[in-house]
XYZ file of C-alpha atoms in Angstrom:
430
model
C -7.430 -21.915 43.428
C -8.735 -24.417 40.885
C -7.354 -27.933 41.276
C -6.203 -29.405 37.980
C -6.128 -33.073 38.982
C -9.608 -34.453 38.295
C -11.845 -36.123 40.827
C -12.611 -39.612 39.564
C -16.213 -40.821 39.435
C -17.395 -44.384 38.788
C -20.920 -45.350 37.778
C -22.590 -48.516 39.020
C -25.366 -48.999 36.479
C -25.891 -47.301 33.149
C -29.594 -47.561 32.441
C -31.990 -44.654 31.997
C -30.615 -42.696 34.964
C -26.971 -43.772 34.738
C -26.660 -42.938 31.057
C -28.180 -39.505 31.692
C -25.709 -38.882 34.524
C -22.843 -39.765 32.185
C -24.235 -37.490 29.474
C -24.563 -34.496 31.794
C -21.075 -35.059 33.190
C -19.754 -34.807 29.626
C -21.883 -31.996 28.202
C -21.708 -29.833 31.338
C -18.105 -30.632 32.210
C -16.931 -27.001 32.273
C -19.830 -25.875 34.459
C -19.309 -28.771 36.871
C -15.608 -27.945 37.089
C -16.379 -24.320 37.923
C -18.969 -25.252 40.542
C -16.863 -27.921 42.221
C -13.459 -26.280 41.998
C -11.899 -29.235 40.160
C -12.649 -31.231 37.049
C -14.567 -34.505 37.346
C -13.676 -37.503 35.261
C -15.782 -40.549 34.512
C -13.318 -43.290 35.371
C -15.399 -46.455 35.032
C -18.890 -47.778 34.371
C -20.087 -51.134 35.701
C -22.860 -52.807 33.705
C -24.431 -56.240 33.247
C -24.523 -56.185 29.425
C -21.231 -54.834 28.075
C -22.183 -55.418 24.431
C -24.940 -52.784 24.516
C -24.027 -49.577 22.673
C -23.888 -46.615 25.066
C -23.656 -43.407 23.117
C -21.159 -40.878 24.456
C -19.389 -43.332 26.778
C -15.873 -44.538 25.983
C -16.165 -48.349 25.576
C -12.874 -48.763 27.436
C -14.600 -47.546 30.625
C -17.173 -50.348 30.546
C -16.724 -53.299 32.889
C -18.847 -56.117 34.244
C -16.726 -56.375 37.404
C -18.368 -53.850 39.718
C -16.460 -55.166 42.733
C -13.088 -54.556 41.098
C -14.209 -51.064 40.109
C -15.128 -50.000 43.660
C -11.916 -51.574 44.998
C -9.598 -49.646 42.685
C -8.595 -47.189 45.359
C -8.285 -44.183 43.038
C -12.041 -43.557 42.758
C -13.261 -40.497 44.662
C -17.028 -40.934 44.247
C -19.194 -43.927 43.396
C -22.605 -43.209 41.844
C -24.888 -46.199 42.515
C -27.949 -46.399 40.280
C -28.391 -50.170 39.955
C -31.142 -50.420 42.581
C -32.164 -53.378 44.732
C -30.574 -54.614 47.932
C -27.734 -56.796 46.701
C -25.168 -56.392 45.270
C -25.723 -52.654 45.859
C -25.305 -52.890 49.642
C -22.026 -54.782 49.463
C -20.685 -52.559 46.698
C -21.441 -49.402 48.691
C -19.773 -50.618 51.873
C -16.805 -51.839 49.829
C -16.539 -48.404 48.233
C -16.360 -46.781 51.673
C -13.640 -49.215 52.711
C -11.567 -48.316 49.646
C -11.751 -44.553 49.970
C -14.791 -43.514 47.926
C -17.847 -41.555 48.959
C -21.200 -42.642 47.540
C -24.131 -40.991 45.799
C -27.122 -43.323 45.525
C -30.642 -43.286 44.093
C -31.537 -46.564 45.825
C -34.653 -45.934 47.916
C -35.242 -49.591 48.815
C -31.734 -50.033 50.176
C -31.665 -46.742 52.084
C -35.080 -47.488 53.613
C -34.023 -50.968 54.708
C -30.366 -50.493 55.676
C -29.765 -46.756 55.860
C -28.561 -46.882 59.460
C -25.887 -49.509 58.730
C -24.759 -47.710 55.579
C -24.460 -44.399 57.419
C -22.460 -46.116 60.167
C -20.089 -47.532 57.575
C -19.706 -44.125 55.945
C -18.868 -42.497 59.288
C -16.429 -45.293 60.185
C -14.438 -44.641 57.014
C -14.881 -40.863 56.918
C -16.961 -40.854 53.724
C -20.157 -39.243 52.488
C -23.450 -40.987 51.707
C -25.877 -38.793 49.766
C -29.209 -39.944 48.291
C -31.367 -37.002 47.228
C -32.439 -38.942 44.128
C -33.923 -41.750 46.246
C -37.057 -39.689 46.975
C -39.133 -37.579 44.579
C -36.711 -37.396 41.657
C -35.551 -33.869 40.881
C -37.453 -32.265 43.767
C -35.013 -30.965 46.415
C -36.437 -32.580 49.521
C -33.898 -34.583 51.500
C -31.372 -31.761 51.673
C -33.949 -29.182 52.826
C -35.116 -31.593 55.534
C -31.594 -32.553 56.543
C -29.986 -29.119 56.285
C -32.357 -26.165 55.730
C -34.781 -27.324 58.448
C -32.088 -28.715 60.760
C -32.806 -25.983 63.309
C -36.575 -26.437 63.173
C -38.970 -29.094 64.438
C -40.827 -30.930 61.681
C -44.179 -32.321 62.810
C -45.647 -33.702 59.599
C -44.673 -34.710 56.087
C -47.574 -35.406 53.722
C -47.003 -36.123 50.087
C -47.512 -37.709 46.703
C -44.221 -39.496 46.091
C -45.058 -41.857 43.237
C -45.764 -40.477 39.772
C -47.291 -43.667 38.368
C -50.029 -43.859 40.983
C -50.759 -40.156 40.749
C -51.140 -40.421 36.974
C -53.596 -43.310 37.356
C -55.675 -41.653 40.070
C -55.679 -38.333 38.229
C -56.947 -40.085 35.090
C -59.708 -41.770 37.089
C -60.667 -38.423 38.603
C -60.680 -36.334 35.419
C -62.045 -38.860 32.904
C -64.194 -41.162 35.046
C -62.119 -44.160 33.938
C -61.919 -47.313 36.006
C -58.684 -48.444 37.631
C -57.704 -50.973 34.941
C -58.434 -48.560 32.112
C -56.318 -45.853 33.734
C -53.505 -48.340 34.414
C -53.544 -49.451 30.774
C -53.191 -45.835 29.674
C -50.294 -45.272 32.083
C -48.558 -48.381 30.739
C -49.047 -47.335 27.113
C -47.559 -43.910 27.834
C -44.574 -45.373 29.688
C -45.579 -44.131 33.146
C -46.160 -47.656 34.493
C -43.846 -50.665 34.360
C -44.939 -53.934 32.765
C -45.264 -55.159 36.366
C -46.629 -52.139 38.269
C -46.869 -53.907 41.640
C -44.189 -51.853 43.399
C -46.036 -48.665 42.499
C -49.733 -49.517 42.755
C -49.381 -51.598 45.928
C -47.469 -48.797 47.656
C -44.073 -50.484 48.097
C -42.219 -47.676 46.311
C -43.966 -44.963 48.308
C -43.440 -46.864 51.575
C -39.659 -46.931 51.066
C -39.694 -43.187 50.470
C -41.889 -42.632 53.545
C -39.388 -44.513 55.707
C -36.554 -42.293 54.469
C -38.527 -39.075 54.923
C -39.739 -39.985 58.410
C -36.245 -40.891 59.568
C -34.781 -37.591 58.388
C -37.706 -35.392 59.456
C -37.978 -36.790 62.977
C -34.312 -37.681 63.610
C -35.168 -41.257 64.456
C -34.833 -44.761 63.052
C -37.683 -45.668 60.706
C -37.292 -48.827 58.655
C -39.366 -50.009 55.742
C -41.054 -52.602 57.975
C -42.266 -49.788 60.232
C -44.359 -48.219 57.474
C -48.021 -49.174 57.179
C -48.763 -49.852 53.515
C -52.008 -50.120 51.588
C -52.221 -50.156 47.791
C -54.680 -48.379 45.502
C -55.916 -51.235 43.312
C -59.315 -51.286 45.042
C -60.084 -47.621 44.388
C -63.137 -47.345 42.100
C -64.933 -44.768 40.024
C -67.667 -44.865 42.694
C -65.097 -43.782 45.302
C -64.237 -40.762 43.168
C -67.920 -39.941 42.788
C -68.297 -40.001 46.584
C -65.166 -37.900 46.984
C -66.515 -35.276 44.592
C -69.749 -35.057 46.569
C -67.599 -34.220 49.601
C -65.515 -31.657 47.709
C -62.538 -34.005 47.700
C -60.346 -36.051 45.402
C -58.313 -39.215 46.038
C -54.527 -39.498 46.183
C -52.099 -42.208 47.275
C -50.371 -40.438 50.140
C -47.213 -40.986 52.137
C -47.873 -39.569 55.598
C -45.228 -39.197 58.310
C -46.354 -37.661 61.600
C -45.022 -36.849 65.026
C -47.527 -37.708 67.780
C -49.229 -34.813 69.534
C -47.246 -35.526 72.714
C -44.005 -35.732 70.731
C -43.198 -39.147 72.159
C -43.632 -41.285 69.027
C -43.940 -41.109 65.244
C -45.932 -42.881 62.547
C -45.317 -43.533 58.860
C -47.966 -44.815 56.474
C -48.925 -45.073 52.813
C -52.520 -45.493 51.636
C -55.179 -43.951 49.377
C -57.034 -41.083 51.006
C -59.614 -38.455 50.227
C -58.256 -34.923 50.503
C -60.187 -31.648 50.167
C -59.934 -29.896 46.801
C -58.750 -26.844 48.743
C -55.567 -28.662 49.820
C -52.487 -27.903 47.654
C -51.890 -31.618 47.013
C -55.317 -31.979 45.384
C -54.151 -29.979 42.353
C -51.078 -32.145 41.664
C -51.777 -33.675 38.256
C -50.361 -36.353 36.002
C -47.107 -38.029 36.991
C -45.936 -35.155 39.177
C -44.947 -35.451 42.831
C -45.468 -32.997 45.668
C -44.613 -33.076 49.360
C -46.164 -30.873 52.023
C -43.984 -30.253 55.102
C -45.274 -28.763 58.347
C -42.650 -27.370 60.741
C -43.031 -25.350 63.920
C -41.049 -22.267 62.902
C -41.111 -22.461 59.092
C -44.815 -23.276 58.956
C -46.180 -25.006 55.864
C -43.849 -25.691 52.925
C -44.633 -27.433 49.643
C -42.119 -29.060 47.284
C -43.381 -29.829 43.782
C -41.993 -31.216 40.536
C -41.301 -34.286 38.380
C -40.713 -37.240 40.665
C -39.190 -39.745 38.261
C -37.573 -40.181 34.859
C -34.016 -40.200 33.609
C -33.349 -36.466 33.454
C -35.081 -35.410 36.716
C -33.445 -38.204 38.706
C -30.064 -37.518 37.106
C -30.436 -33.869 38.122
C -30.728 -34.921 41.774
C -27.765 -37.291 41.407
C -25.599 -34.535 39.907
C -26.578 -32.161 42.708
C -25.343 -34.703 45.234
C -22.225 -35.356 43.161
C -21.296 -31.667 43.244
C -21.831 -31.514 47.021
C -19.794 -34.659 47.682
C -16.955 -33.519 45.416
C -16.822 -30.155 47.201
C -16.619 -31.992 50.521
C -13.804 -34.114 49.116
C -11.789 -31.051 48.151
C -12.388 -29.519 51.580
C -11.340 -32.790 53.236
C -14.661 -32.827 55.075
C -17.920 -34.727 55.059
C -21.442 -33.417 54.910
C -24.294 -34.048 57.355
C -24.862 -37.715 57.991
C -27.441 -39.756 59.819
C -29.273 -37.970 62.623
C -31.226 -40.367 64.799
C -30.603 -38.946 68.250
C -34.276 -38.919 69.310
C -34.759 -42.699 69.069
C -38.535 -42.243 69.065
C -40.669 -45.386 68.817
C -42.749 -45.914 65.686
C -46.408 -46.417 66.600
C -48.655 -48.945 64.891
C -51.367 -47.939 62.451
C -53.994 -48.721 65.079
C -52.835 -45.727 67.127
C -53.117 -43.264 64.245
C -55.952 -40.785 64.644
C -57.773 -40.181 61.374
C -61.207 -39.932 59.716
C -63.040 -42.512 57.647
C -65.404 -42.423 54.683
C -67.400 -45.691 54.768
C -69.881 -46.756 52.113
C -72.313 -49.523 53.115
C -74.861 -51.534 51.155
C -77.831 -51.928 53.504
C -81.449 -53.021 53.586
C -83.812 -50.165 52.832
C -86.077 -50.373 55.842
C -86.760 -48.477 59.076
C -84.214 -48.766 61.885
C -81.128 -49.476 59.772
C -79.576 -46.071 60.348
C -80.186 -46.368 64.086
C -78.439 -49.784 64.151
C -75.448 -48.431 62.263
C -75.223 -45.355 64.491
C -75.315 -47.597 67.576
C -72.302 -49.584 66.323
C -70.300 -46.392 65.847
C -71.283 -45.188 69.321
C -70.331 -48.507 70.931
C -66.822 -48.190 69.488
C -66.415 -44.566 70.549
C -66.446 -43.181 67.008
C -68.363 -39.964 66.413
C -70.246 -39.546 63.129
C -69.786 -36.316 61.175
C -72.218 -36.798 58.273
C -74.543 -39.495 56.908
C -76.055 -39.800 53.445
C -78.590 -42.495 52.523
C -80.152 -43.347 49.189
C -82.464 -46.280 48.606
C -84.717 -48.072 46.147
C -86.572 -51.405 45.906
C -85.471 -52.658 49.303
C -81.772 -51.902 48.841
C -79.953 -48.785 49.983
C -76.533 -47.169 50.090
C -75.419 -45.564 53.317
C -72.333 -43.309 53.366
C -70.902 -42.380 56.758
C -68.104 -39.869 57.335
C -66.627 -39.926 60.819
C -64.859 -37.450 63.028
C -61.234 -38.186 63.923
C -60.691 -41.316 65.986
C -57.963 -43.931 66.518
C -57.628 -46.186 63.492
C -58.083 -49.272 65.674
C -61.491 -47.999 66.813
C -62.549 -47.316 63.240
C -61.369 -50.738 62.106
C -63.302 -52.366 64.946
C -66.369 -50.424 63.915
C -66.156 -51.714 60.355
C -65.817 -55.312 61.532
C -68.885 -54.917 63.754
C -70.855 -53.400 60.880
C -70.116 -56.452 58.757
C -71.906 -58.580 61.375
C -75.183 -56.650 61.197
C -77.965 -58.533 59.410
C -79.125 -55.312 57.784
C -75.701 -54.583 56.265
C -75.370 -56.412 52.934
C -71.738 -55.444 52.493
C -69.059 -52.797 52.918
C -68.709 -51.242 49.461
C -65.646 -49.137 50.240
C -63.541 -47.776 53.077
C -61.394 -44.691 52.614
C -59.464 -42.495 55.053
C -59.923 -38.737 54.890
C -56.761 -36.640 55.277
C -55.338 -33.214 54.640
C -57.540 -31.085 56.864
């Protein structure tokens, strides 16, 4: 039987995503009512600038007092799209205390304090959903948390930041340098005026922490994620990648150790073979490759950011939370029963592509090979070109612990015949 009394929803934030959520709630009201089993009503919107005109939103719903809004007691669901750590964290916990469940798109907060927020939700019998925090409209968190709940996920490998993928794709397809590609992304609205969070990997690292925690049922915080930005990637790196049949992507990689006793989470640029599904992800799109024991290899692909895609994920969570509310139940919460340790980057086993500037004379290759051998790193391929006493030496290694590869690079820098290390890139996706 359809309930006639509406479920009341309050918005914290009404920017690009929040305004789109409000619009969809209004234009799709009948559909949402049918899907939920009760009407939903926008009961309040907390903003910082109340004088701004917000088309389609009743001005009487606007308030600058977010705390009073979440404390009202008659709100069923809070939608938090303000971002950042505070005041979002306090507002969410206050909402739980006053009877509301929460739908959030706040990746930074979930990555840093997800465990505490889940504990608060459980304590007060509320839901905490955050599909929109990772990969925009792409259904990813719910499949990991629910569809694959009976399986064992061993690896999550993905492109989870549209800005960086747009830049790297432009460098790959046009031969542009990093700054030129960044300028184009900024002009087209794909990059913020300050792109640091994207290009230095902070955004992707927060998403990696969330994905690793859900996939491996363990606690993974933002500080546990190794992070390396993409600002040093050059056109020469792409040229080398193409010679190997690869391209370059900024990847979020979450892995369970071979013995199952630990996990790792990392974000960094990497060469991946053109045959890998992630190599064909273009523009500002996101894609995540999941490897599970029973399900095998799964790929999730779509727009990873923007008002409409992110709002779609928020509305999906809103429907689920409202259904739970009507059923007087809560959905799946935090699952961290394994309590696996998070290993350091030095323990990660991977491959390297190393480009060296060396003296063009006999014996150089033998010296370089000796350094690799002394550090227990096996060489896969070597390519050398030289002219007028200077040469370029490109070495691709077999898989080895990252610490051993890093030690190798440091030792190479100390060779008299090595003029410099032109670039270092990990090779993934095999």
